[in-house]
CSV table of C-alpha atoms in Angstrom, one decimal:
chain,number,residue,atom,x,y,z
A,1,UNK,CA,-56.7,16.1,11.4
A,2,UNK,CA,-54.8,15.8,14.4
A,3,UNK,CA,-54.0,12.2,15.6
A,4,UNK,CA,-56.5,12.1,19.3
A,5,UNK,CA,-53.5,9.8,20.8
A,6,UNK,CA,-50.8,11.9,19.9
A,7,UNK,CA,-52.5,15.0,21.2
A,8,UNK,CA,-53.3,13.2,24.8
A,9,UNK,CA,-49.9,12.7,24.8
A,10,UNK,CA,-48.6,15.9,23.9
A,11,UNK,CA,-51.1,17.3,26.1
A,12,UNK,CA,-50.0,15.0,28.9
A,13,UNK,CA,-46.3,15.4,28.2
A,14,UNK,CA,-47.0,19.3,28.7
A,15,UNK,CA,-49.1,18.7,32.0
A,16,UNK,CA,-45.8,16.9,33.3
A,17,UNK,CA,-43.6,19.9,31.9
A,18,UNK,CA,-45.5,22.5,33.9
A,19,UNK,CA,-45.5,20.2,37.1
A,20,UNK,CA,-41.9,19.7,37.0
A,21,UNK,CA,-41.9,23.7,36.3
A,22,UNK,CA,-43.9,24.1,39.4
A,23,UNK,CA,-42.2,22.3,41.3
A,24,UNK,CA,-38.8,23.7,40.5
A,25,UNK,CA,-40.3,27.2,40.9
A,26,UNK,CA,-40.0,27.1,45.1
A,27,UNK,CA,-36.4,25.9,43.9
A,28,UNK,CA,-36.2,28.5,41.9
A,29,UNK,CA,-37.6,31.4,44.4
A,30,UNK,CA,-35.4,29.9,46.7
A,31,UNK,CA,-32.4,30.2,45.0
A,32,UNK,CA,-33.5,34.1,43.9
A,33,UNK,CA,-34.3,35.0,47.4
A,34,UNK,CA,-30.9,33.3,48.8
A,35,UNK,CA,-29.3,35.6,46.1
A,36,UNK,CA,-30.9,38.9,47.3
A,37,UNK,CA,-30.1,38.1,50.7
A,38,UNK,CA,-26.7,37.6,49.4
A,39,UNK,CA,-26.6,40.9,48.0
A,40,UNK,CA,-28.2,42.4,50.7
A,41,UNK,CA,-25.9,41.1,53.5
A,42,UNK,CA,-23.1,42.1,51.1
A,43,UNK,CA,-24.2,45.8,50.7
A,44,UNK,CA,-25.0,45.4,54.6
A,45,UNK,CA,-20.9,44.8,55.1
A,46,UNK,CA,-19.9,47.8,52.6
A,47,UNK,CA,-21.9,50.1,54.4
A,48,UNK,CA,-20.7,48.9,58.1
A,49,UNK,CA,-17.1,49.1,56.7
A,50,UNK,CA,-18.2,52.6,55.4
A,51,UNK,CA,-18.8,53.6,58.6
A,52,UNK,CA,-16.1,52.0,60.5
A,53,UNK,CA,-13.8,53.9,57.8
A,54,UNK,CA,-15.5,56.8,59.0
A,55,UNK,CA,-15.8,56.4,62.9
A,56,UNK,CA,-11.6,57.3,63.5
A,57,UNK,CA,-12.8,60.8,61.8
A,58,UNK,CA,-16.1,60.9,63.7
A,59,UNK,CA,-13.9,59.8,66.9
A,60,UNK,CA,-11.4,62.7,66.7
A,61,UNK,CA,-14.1,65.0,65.6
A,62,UNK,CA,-16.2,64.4,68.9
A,63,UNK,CA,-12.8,64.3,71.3
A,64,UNK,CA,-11.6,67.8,69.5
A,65,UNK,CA,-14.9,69.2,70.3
A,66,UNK,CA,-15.1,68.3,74.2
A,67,UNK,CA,-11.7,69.1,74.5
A,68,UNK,CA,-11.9,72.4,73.3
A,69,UNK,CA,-15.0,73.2,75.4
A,70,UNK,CA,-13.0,71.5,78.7
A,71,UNK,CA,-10.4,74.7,77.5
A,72,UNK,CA,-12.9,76.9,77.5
A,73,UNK,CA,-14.2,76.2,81.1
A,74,UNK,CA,-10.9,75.6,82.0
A,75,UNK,CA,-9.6,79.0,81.3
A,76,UNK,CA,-12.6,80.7,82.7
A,77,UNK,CA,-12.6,79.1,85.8
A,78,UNK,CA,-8.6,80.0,86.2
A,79,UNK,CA,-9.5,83.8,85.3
A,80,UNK,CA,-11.3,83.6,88.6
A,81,UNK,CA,-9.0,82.1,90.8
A,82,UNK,CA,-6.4,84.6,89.1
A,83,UNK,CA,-8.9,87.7,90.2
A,84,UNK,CA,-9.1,85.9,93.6
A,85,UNK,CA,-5.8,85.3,94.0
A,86,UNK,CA,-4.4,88.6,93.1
A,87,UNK,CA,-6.7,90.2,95.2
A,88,UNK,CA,-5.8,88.6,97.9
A,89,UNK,CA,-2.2,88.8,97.4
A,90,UNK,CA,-2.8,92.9,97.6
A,91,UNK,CA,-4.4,92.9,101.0
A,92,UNK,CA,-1.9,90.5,102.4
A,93,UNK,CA,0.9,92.9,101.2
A,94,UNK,CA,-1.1,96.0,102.5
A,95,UNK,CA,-1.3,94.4,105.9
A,96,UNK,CA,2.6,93.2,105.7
A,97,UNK,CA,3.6,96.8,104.9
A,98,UNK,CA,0.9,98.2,107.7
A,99,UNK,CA,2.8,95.7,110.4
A,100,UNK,CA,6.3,96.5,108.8
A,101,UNK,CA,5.7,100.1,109.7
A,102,UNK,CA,4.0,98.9,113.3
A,103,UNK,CA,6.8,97.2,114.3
A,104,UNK,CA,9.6,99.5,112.9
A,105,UNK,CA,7.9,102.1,115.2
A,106,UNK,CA,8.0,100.0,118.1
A,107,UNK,CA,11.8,99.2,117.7
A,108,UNK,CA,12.9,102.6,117.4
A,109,UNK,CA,10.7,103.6,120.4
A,110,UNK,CA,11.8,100.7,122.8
A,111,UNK,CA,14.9,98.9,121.0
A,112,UNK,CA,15.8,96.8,124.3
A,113,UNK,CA,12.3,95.1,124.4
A,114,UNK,CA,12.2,94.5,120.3
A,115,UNK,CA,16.0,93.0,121.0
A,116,UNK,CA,14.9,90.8,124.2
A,117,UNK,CA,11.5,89.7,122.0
A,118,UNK,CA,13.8,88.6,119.5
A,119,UNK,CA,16.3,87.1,121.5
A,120,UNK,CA,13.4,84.7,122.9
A,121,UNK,CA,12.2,84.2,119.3
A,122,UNK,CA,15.1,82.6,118.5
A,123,UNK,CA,15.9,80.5,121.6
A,124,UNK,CA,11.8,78.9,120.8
A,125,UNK,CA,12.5,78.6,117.3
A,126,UNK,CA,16.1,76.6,117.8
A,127,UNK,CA,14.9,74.4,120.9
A,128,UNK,CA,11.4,73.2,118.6
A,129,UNK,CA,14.4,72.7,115.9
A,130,UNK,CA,16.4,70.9,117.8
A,131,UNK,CA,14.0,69.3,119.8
A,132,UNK,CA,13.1,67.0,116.8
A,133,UNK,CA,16.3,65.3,116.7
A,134,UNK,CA,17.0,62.1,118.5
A,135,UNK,CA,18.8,62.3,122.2
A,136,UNK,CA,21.0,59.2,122.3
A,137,UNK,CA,24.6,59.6,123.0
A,138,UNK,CA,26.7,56.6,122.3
A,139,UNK,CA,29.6,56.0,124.8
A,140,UNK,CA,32.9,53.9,123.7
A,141,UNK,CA,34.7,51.5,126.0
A,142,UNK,CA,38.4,52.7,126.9
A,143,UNK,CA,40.0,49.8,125.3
């Protein structure tokens, strides 16, 4: 038969174990928990370097794109001034060779007047020329 005193003790000495157990356990969680978060803010830092690794690519993918669809407005907007602007340049040259023929008329008809209109032309156009330049004339002592 089993001692009653050695039992008690036995049976005491295991109710100690399993405190000391217990109370290591939030030790123990602790310790498990601090290693998941570990882990966890580790696999958090691979995947943020991941995607750093993959923002350069992202960056130039995204830049390639707006700059090709800038292109694409761009070059649709200049095939309309191009339209505009060469239908523009048509009338101007219709009317230049309209007045060309006007005013070769009128000098063959009255060459005097076409020569005296010219004349006058040029005198305007030379005094507005000139008339931009300074007037000061400097005078030297006669030493």
């Amino acid at each position: 038969m089993a001692d009653p005193m050695t039992s008690s003790a036995n049976g005491t000495a295991a109710t100690g174990l399993a405190d000391a157990t217990a109370a290591l356990d939030p030790m123990a969680a602790s310790a498990k928990s601090a290693k998941s978060a570990k882990a966890s803010a580790s696999a958090s830092v691979s995947e943020a370097a991941d995607a750093l690794g993959k923002a350069p690519a992202a960056l130039n993918e995204a830049a390639h794109s707006l700059l090709s669809a800038a292109r694409t407005l761009l070059e649709g907007k200049t095939e309309v001034v191009v339209a505009k602007g060469q239908e523009v340049y048509g009338k101007v040259r219709e009317r230049a060779v309209e007045r060309f023929g006007d005013t070769d008329v009128l000098v063959r008809e009255k060459p005097y007047v076409a020569l005296g209109v010219a004349a006058a032309a040029g005198f305007l156009l030379g005094h507005l020329i000139s008339s931009g330049r300074s007037q000061v004339v400097y005078l030297r002592d006669a030493r």
